[in-house]
Coordinates of C-alpha atoms in Angstrom, one line a residue:
M1 CA 0.0 0.0 -0.1
K2 CA 1.1 3.4 -0.9
L3 CA 0.9 6.4 1.3
I4 CA 0.4 9.6 -0.6
C5 CA 0.0 13.3 0.8
S6 CA -3.1 14.5 -1.1
I7 CA -1.7 18.1 -1.0
C8 CA 1.6 17.5 -2.9
M9 CA 0.7 14.2 -4.3
D10 CA 3.9 12.6 -3.2
I11 CA 4.5 9.3 -1.7
I12 CA 5.3 9.0 2.1
D13 CA 8.2 6.9 2.7
H14 CA 10.5 6.2 5.5
F15 CA 12.8 9.2 4.4
N16 CA 10.2 11.7 5.2
I17 CA 8.3 9.8 7.7
G18 CA 9.4 12.1 10.5
T19 CA 7.5 15.2 8.9
L20 CA 3.9 13.8 9.0
T21 CA 1.2 15.5 10.8
A22 CA -2.7 14.8 11.0
A23 CA -5.7 17.1 11.0
S24 CA -8.3 17.0 13.6
C25 CA -10.1 14.8 11.2
G26 CA -7.4 12.2 11.2
H27 CA -5.9 12.7 7.5
V28 CA -2.3 12.4 7.3
F29 CA -0.3 15.0 5.5
H30 CA 3.3 16.3 5.4
E31 CA 3.7 19.0 7.9
G32 CA 5.0 21.6 5.6
C33 CA 2.2 20.9 3.3
L34 CA -0.6 21.0 5.8
L35 CA 0.7 24.1 7.5
K36 CA 0.9 25.8 4.1
W37 CA -2.6 24.9 3.3
L38 CA -4.1 26.0 6.6
S39 CA -2.3 29.2 6.3
S40 CA -4.8 29.9 3.3
N41 CA -7.7 27.5 4.2
K42 CA -9.3 26.5 7.5
T43 CA -10.5 23.2 6.3
C44 CA -9.2 19.7 5.8
P45 CA -7.9 19.2 2.1
T46 CA -9.6 15.7 1.9
C47 CA -12.8 16.0 4.0
R48 CA -13.5 19.8 4.1
K49 CA -14.0 19.7 7.6
P50 CA -13.0 22.6 9.8
S51 CA -9.4 22.7 11.2
N52 CA -6.8 25.0 12.1
K53 CA -3.2 25.0 13.2
K54 CA -4.1 24.4 16.9
H55 CA -5.9 21.1 16.0
V56 CA -2.9 19.8 14.1
I57 CA -1.2 16.8 15.5
K58 CA 2.3 15.7 14.8
L59 CA 2.8 12.0 14.2
Y60 CA 5.7 10.1 15.3
F61 CA 6.6 6.5 14.1
D62 CA 9.3 3.9 15.2
T63 CA 11.2 2.6 12.4
G64 CA 13.7 -0.1 12.2
E65 CA 16.8 -0.8 10.1
T66 CA 16.1 -2.9 7.0
D67 CA 18.0 -3.5 3.9
D68 CA 14.9 -3.9 1.6
V69 CA 14.6 -1.7 -1.2
D70 CA 12.0 1.0 -0.8
L71 CA 9.7 0.7 -3.7
G72 CA 7.8 3.7 -2.7
R73 CA 10.8 5.9 -2.8
L74 CA 11.8 4.4 -6.2
Q75 CA 8.3 5.1 -7.5
N76 CA 8.5 8.9 -6.3
K77 CA 12.0 9.2 -7.8
L78 CA 10.4 7.8 -11.0
S79 CA 7.4 9.9 -10.9
A80 CA 9.5 12.9 -10.2
A81 CA 12.1 12.0 -12.9
E82 CA 9.0 11.6 -15.4
A83 CA 7.6 14.7 -14.2
K84 CA 10.9 16.4 -14.7
I85 CA 11.3 14.8 -18.2
Q86 CA 7.8 16.0 -19.2
S87 CA 8.5 19.4 -17.9
I88 CA 11.7 19.4 -19.6
S89 CA 10.1 18.1 -22.9
M90 CA 7.3 20.8 -22.5
E91 CA 10.1 23.4 -21.9
K92 CA 12.0 22.1 -24.8
S93 CA 9.1 22.2 -27.2
K94 CA 8.4 25.7 -25.9
L95 CA 11.9 26.6 -26.4
V96 CA 11.9 25.2 -30.0
Q97 CA 8.6 27.2 -30.8
D98 CA 10.3 30.4 -29.2
L99 CA 13.6 29.5 -31.2
Q100 CA 11.4 29.2 -34.4
T101 CA 9.7 32.3 -33.4
C102 CA 13.2 34.0 -32.9
K103 CA 14.4 32.9 -36.2
S104 CA 11.6 34.2 -38.0
L105 CA 11.7 37.5 -36.1
V106 CA 15.6 37.5 -36.7
V107 CA 15.0 37.2 -40.3
V108 CA 12.4 40.0 -40.3
Q109 CA 14.6 42.1 -38.4
E110 CA 17.6 41.5 -40.6
N111 CA 15.4 42.5 -43.6
E112 CA 14.3 45.7 -41.8
A113 CA 18.0 46.2 -40.8
V114 CA 18.9 45.9 -44.4
K115 CA 16.2 48.4 -45.5
Y116 CA 17.2 50.7 -42.4
K117 CA 20.7 50.3 -43.3
A118 CA 20.0 51.6 -46.8
K119 CA 18.1 54.2 -45.4
Y120 CA 21.0 55.0 -43.3
M121 CA 23.5 55.2 -46.1
E122 CA 20.9 57.4 -48.1
A123 CA 20.4 59.3 -45.0
L124 CA 24.1 59.7 -44.6
G125 CA 24.6 60.9 -48.2
Q126 CA 21.8 63.5 -47.9
V127 CA 23.5 64.5 -44.6
S128 CA 26.8 65.0 -46.7
T129 CA 25.0 66.8 -49.4
A130 CA 23.2 68.8 -47.0
K131 CA 26.5 69.9 -45.2
M132 CA 28.0 70.7 -48.7
Q133 CA 25.0 72.7 -49.5
C134 CA 25.3 74.4 -45.9
K135 CA 29.1 75.2 -46.3
T136 CA 28.4 76.6 -49.8
L137 CA 25.2 78.6 -48.4
Q138 CA 27.4 79.9 -45.4
K139 CA 30.1 81.0 -48.0
E140 CA 27.5 82.8 -50.0
V141 CA 26.0 84.3 -47.2
A142 CA 29.5 85.7 -45.8
E143 CA 30.2 86.9 -49.3
K144 CA 26.8 88.4 -49.5
R145 CA 27.5 89.9 -46.1
A146 CA 31.0 91.2 -47.1
L147 CA 29.4 92.6 -50.3
A148 CA 26.8 94.4 -48.2
V149 CA 29.3 95.9 -46.2
Q150 CA 31.5 96.9 -49.2
L151 CA 28.3 98.3 -50.8
D152 CA 27.7 100.3 -47.9
A153 CA 31.1 101.6 -47.8
L154 CA 31.0 102.2 -51.5
Q155 CA 27.8 104.0 -51.4
T156 CA 29.4 106.2 -48.6
Q157 CA 32.4 106.7 -50.9
V158 CA 30.4 107.5 -53.8
T159 CA 28.2 110.0 -52.0
T160 CA 31.4 111.7 -50.6
F161 CA 33.1 111.6 -54.1
E162 CA 29.9 113.1 -55.8
N163 CA 30.0 115.8 -53.0
V164 CA 33.6 116.5 -53.5
K165 CA 33.2 116.7 -57.2
T166 CA 30.4 119.1 -56.8
I167 CA 32.4 121.1 -54.5
V168 CA 35.3 121.2 -57.0
D169 CA 33.6 121.4 -60.4
G170 CA 30.2 122.8 -59.3
T171 CA 29.4 126.6 -58.4
T172 CA 29.7 128.4 -55.4
K173 CA 26.0 128.1 -54.7
E174 CA 26.1 124.4 -54.9
A175 CA 29.1 124.1 -52.8
E176 CA 27.3 126.2 -50.1
D177 CA 24.3 124.1 -50.4
I178 CA 26.3 120.9 -49.8
L179 CA 28.1 122.4 -46.7
N180 CA 24.7 123.7 -45.2
T181 CA 23.3 120.3 -45.3
Y182 CA 25.6 119.4 -42.6
G183 CA 24.5 120.5 -39.0
E184 CA 26.8 120.9 -36.2
G185 CA 28.6 118.0 -34.4
Y186 CA 31.5 115.9 -34.4
G187 CA 30.4 113.9 -37.5
T188 CA 29.9 117.1 -39.4
L189 CA 33.4 118.3 -38.5
K190 CA 35.0 115.0 -39.4
Q191 CA 33.1 115.0 -42.8
L192 CA 34.1 118.5 -43.6
S193 CA 37.9 117.6 -42.4
T194 CA 37.5 114.6 -44.8
Y195 CA 36.4 116.9 -47.9
C196 CA 39.3 119.4 -47.0
V197 CA 41.8 116.5 -46.8
M198 CA 40.5 115.2 -50.3
L199 CA 40.7 118.8 -51.8
K200 CA 44.3 119.1 -50.5
R201 CA 45.1 115.8 -52.1
E202 CA 43.4 116.7 -55.4
L203 CA 45.2 119.9 -55.4
Q204 CA 48.7 118.3 -54.8
A205 CA 47.9 115.7 -57.3
A206 CA 47.0 118.4 -60.0
N207 CA 50.3 120.3 -59.0
D208 CA 52.2 117.1 -59.4
S209 CA 50.5 116.5 -62.7
R210 CA 51.4 119.9 -64.0
A211 CA 54.9 119.8 -63.1
Q212 CA 55.2 116.2 -64.6
L213 CA 53.6 117.8 -67.9
R214 CA 56.0 120.6 -67.8
Q215 CA 58.9 118.4 -67.6
Q216 CA 57.6 116.3 -70.3
V217 CA 57.0 119.3 -72.5
G218 CA 60.5 120.5 -71.9
E219 CA 61.9 116.9 -72.6
L220 CA 59.8 116.8 -76.0
R221 CA 61.0 120.5 -77.0
K222 CA 64.5 119.3 -76.5
E223 CA 63.8 116.0 -78.4
T224 CA 62.4 118.1 -81.2
M225 CA 65.3 120.4 -81.5
V226 CA 67.7 117.4 -81.5
K227 CA 65.4 115.6 -84.2
A228 CA 65.2 118.9 -86.2
S229 CA 69.1 119.3 -86.1
R230 CA 69.4 115.7 -87.2
L231 CA 66.8 116.4 -89.9
M232 CA 68.9 119.4 -91.2
E233 CA 71.8 117.1 -91.2
K234 CA 70.2 114.4 -93.1
E235 CA 68.8 117.1 -95.5
A236 CA 72.4 118.6 -96.1
S237 CA 73.7 115.0 -96.6
I238 CA 70.8 114.1 -99.0
K239 CA 71.6 117.3 -101.0
K240 CA 75.3 116.4 -101.0
W241 CA 74.6 112.9 -102.2
Q242 CA 72.2 114.4 -104.9
A243 CA 75.0 116.6 -106.2
E244 CA 77.4 113.9 -106.2
A245 CA 75.0 111.6 -108.0
I246 CA 74.5 114.5 -110.6
R247 CA 78.2 114.7 -111.0
C248 CA 78.5 111.0 -111.4
K249 CA 75.7 111.1 -113.9
D250 CA 77.7 113.7 -116.1
L251 CA 80.9 111.8 -115.5
L252 CA 79.2 108.8 -116.9
S253 CA 77.8 110.5 -119.7
A254 CA 81.1 112.0 -120.8
M255 CA 82.8 108.7 -120.4
E256 CA 80.3 107.3 -122.8
A257 CA 80.8 110.1 -125.1
S258 CA 84.3 109.4 -124.9
L259 CA 84.1 105.7 -125.7
E260 CA 82.0 106.3 -128.7
S261 CA 84.4 108.8 -130.1
R262 CA 87.1 106.3 -129.4
E263 CA 85.1 103.8 -131.5
K264 CA 85.0 106.0 -134.6
P265 CA 87.9 105.6 -137.0
V266 CA 90.4 108.4 -137.0
P267 CA 92.3 109.0 -140.4
H268 CA 95.2 110.7 -139.0
D269 CA 96.1 107.9 -136.7
K270 CA 96.9 105.7 -139.6
F271 CA 99.6 108.0 -140.7
L272 CA 101.0 108.2 -137.2
V273 CA 101.2 104.5 -137.0
E274 CA 102.4 103.6 -140.5
S275 CA 106.1 104.5 -141.3
P276 CA 106.6 105.2 -143.9
A277 CA 103.5 106.7 -145.3
P278 CA 102.4 104.5 -148.1
Q279 CA 100.0 107.1 -149.8
K280 CA 102.7 110.0 -150.2
R281 CA 105.6 109.5 -152.6
P282 CA 109.0 110.5 -151.4
R283 CA 110.2 113.5 -153.2
L284 CA 113.7 113.3 -154.5
T285 CA 116.3 116.1 -154.3
S286 CA 119.6 116.9 -155.1
P287 CA 122.3 116.3 -152.7
E288 CA 122.8 120.1 -152.3
E289 CA 119.3 120.6 -151.2
T290 CA 119.4 117.4 -148.9
P291 CA 120.1 118.5 -145.3
S292 CA 122.8 117.1 -143.2
P293 CA 121.7 114.2 -140.9
H294 CA 123.5 116.0 -138.1
V295 CA 121.2 119.1 -138.6
Q296 CA 118.2 118.7 -136.3
S297 CA 114.7 119.8 -137.7
P298 CA 112.9 122.5 -135.5
A299 CA 111.3 120.7 -132.7
L300 CA 107.6 120.5 -132.1
R301 CA 106.9 121.1 -128.7
V302 CA 103.6 119.9 -126.9
S303 CA 102.8 121.0 -123.5
T304 CA 100.5 118.5 -121.6
N305 CA 98.4 121.1 -119.4
A306 CA 95.0 119.2 -119.5
W307 CA 95.6 117.7 -115.9
R308 CA 96.7 121.2 -114.4
P309 CA 94.2 122.7 -112.1
K310 CA 93.2 126.3 -112.6
P311 CA 94.4 128.8 -109.8
S312 CA 91.1 129.8 -107.7
T313 CA 90.3 133.3 -107.5
S314 CA 88.2 133.1 -104.4
A315 CA 89.4 134.2 -100.9
V316 CA 88.2 130.8 -99.6
Q317 CA 90.1 127.7 -100.5
D318 CA 88.3 125.0 -102.3
R319 CA 87.4 122.1 -100.4
P320 CA 88.8 118.5 -101.2
G321 CA 86.4 116.8 -103.7
S322 CA 85.2 120.1 -105.0
P323 CA 84.6 120.3 -108.9
S324 CA 87.5 122.9 -109.3
L325 CA 90.2 120.3 -108.4
T326 CA 88.7 117.4 -110.3
P327 CA 90.5 116.9 -113.6
R328 CA 88.8 118.1 -116.9
F329 CA 88.0 115.4 -119.4
V330 CA 88.9 115.9 -123.1
V331 CA 87.0 114.2 -125.7
G332 CA 89.5 111.2 -127.3
T333 CA 91.3 110.8 -124.1
N334 CA 92.0 107.3 -122.8
Y335 CA 90.9 107.4 -119.3
F336 CA 92.1 103.7 -118.6
K337 CA 95.9 104.9 -118.6
P338 CA 97.3 106.1 -115.2
K339 CA 96.8 109.8 -114.5
P340 CA 99.9 112.0 -115.1
S341 CA 101.5 113.9 -112.0
T342 CA 99.8 117.1 -111.2
D343 CA 103.1 119.0 -110.7
T344 CA 104.7 121.6 -113.2
F345 CA 106.1 119.0 -115.6
Q346 CA 106.3 119.7 -119.3
S347 CA 107.4 117.4 -121.9
A348 CA 108.6 118.0 -125.6
I349 CA 108.0 115.9 -128.5
R350 CA 110.5 116.2 -131.5
T351 CA 109.5 114.9 -134.8
G352 CA 112.1 114.6 -137.8
Y353 CA 113.5 112.4 -140.4
N354 CA 115.3 109.6 -139.3
G355 CA 117.9 109.3 -142.2
L356 CA 116.3 106.1 -143.6
G357 CA 113.6 107.9 -145.6
G358 CA 111.0 107.7 -142.8
H359 CA 110.0 110.0 -139.8
T360 CA 110.5 109.4 -136.3
K361 CA 109.5 111.0 -132.7
H362 CA 111.7 111.8 -129.7
I363 CA 110.2 112.7 -126.3
I364 CA 112.6 114.8 -124.3
P365 CA 111.4 115.6 -121.0
S366 CA 112.1 119.0 -119.5
R367 CA 113.7 119.7 -116.2
K368 CA 111.7 120.9 -113.4
K369 CA 112.0 124.8 -112.4
K370 CA 113.5 125.5 -109.3

């Protein structure tokens, strides 16, 4: 027979026999199970009769030593093991379901994570683009602010310059009207002093410009005078070379005329070259009329004064290269022969019979006069 606690449904064996108690109705339970039950219910768990902790009777049993196997205990262990296995299997199945649920949830979360990651990357790109746009806009804003400040300064300068121009170029009434627009105060004095300083600067700049222009005018005048003198020298040189060209043309025409005259046959040259003359028959005379060979015939004296320059009658001596010192050209003269000396040298050509029935010429040089 098995003894079972109807509260915990555990088998009562000799190991836990010292912990048995009985209610007032006589039913036996584990002490801990009964006290726990009575703390919440005032009746017997089996028969439902009224009972309380005061009527609980503790039971004491005398046990002897035995080596027999306690089947109840084994049954309790088996039941506990089966219950534990069942609970573990239930827990396992529950955990498997939870695992499947978690896996499906993980898949869903991974898909969502991929979506959120793509959104995150897109957001990062948008953020970087927005940052770049912000930097660009900040630069534009800074530039616009600087331009606004510069515009204000330039407008002020333009107004100031217009007033200064009106004061400088305008009439006295306009200048007085501008000065009357300013009231009394530090700003007015500062503005008027600014106008005075600017007017002084303009006056100084005008004076400097005038001095520079005067210097440039002087330099240009000097340069003009130098160029005019150079021009006069060039004109004189041109006139000189023109005269030289005319003289060369005249010389060329004279030389051409000389060449033409030399090309024409001269009848007297034949008689001078040929000896004796073939056309003239020799005249026979008596010995009395024949002159002695020792008697010389009268000499024919020819003076060559063609290259002798004429004495200058002017008080100013002729310059070298002037036409008065150049040799005079005679038609029929051979210009390719060397020029004779220009000193006072005279030569004599003597013509007479040579004693052989012909004529001969003797050139006798004259001595220089001391």
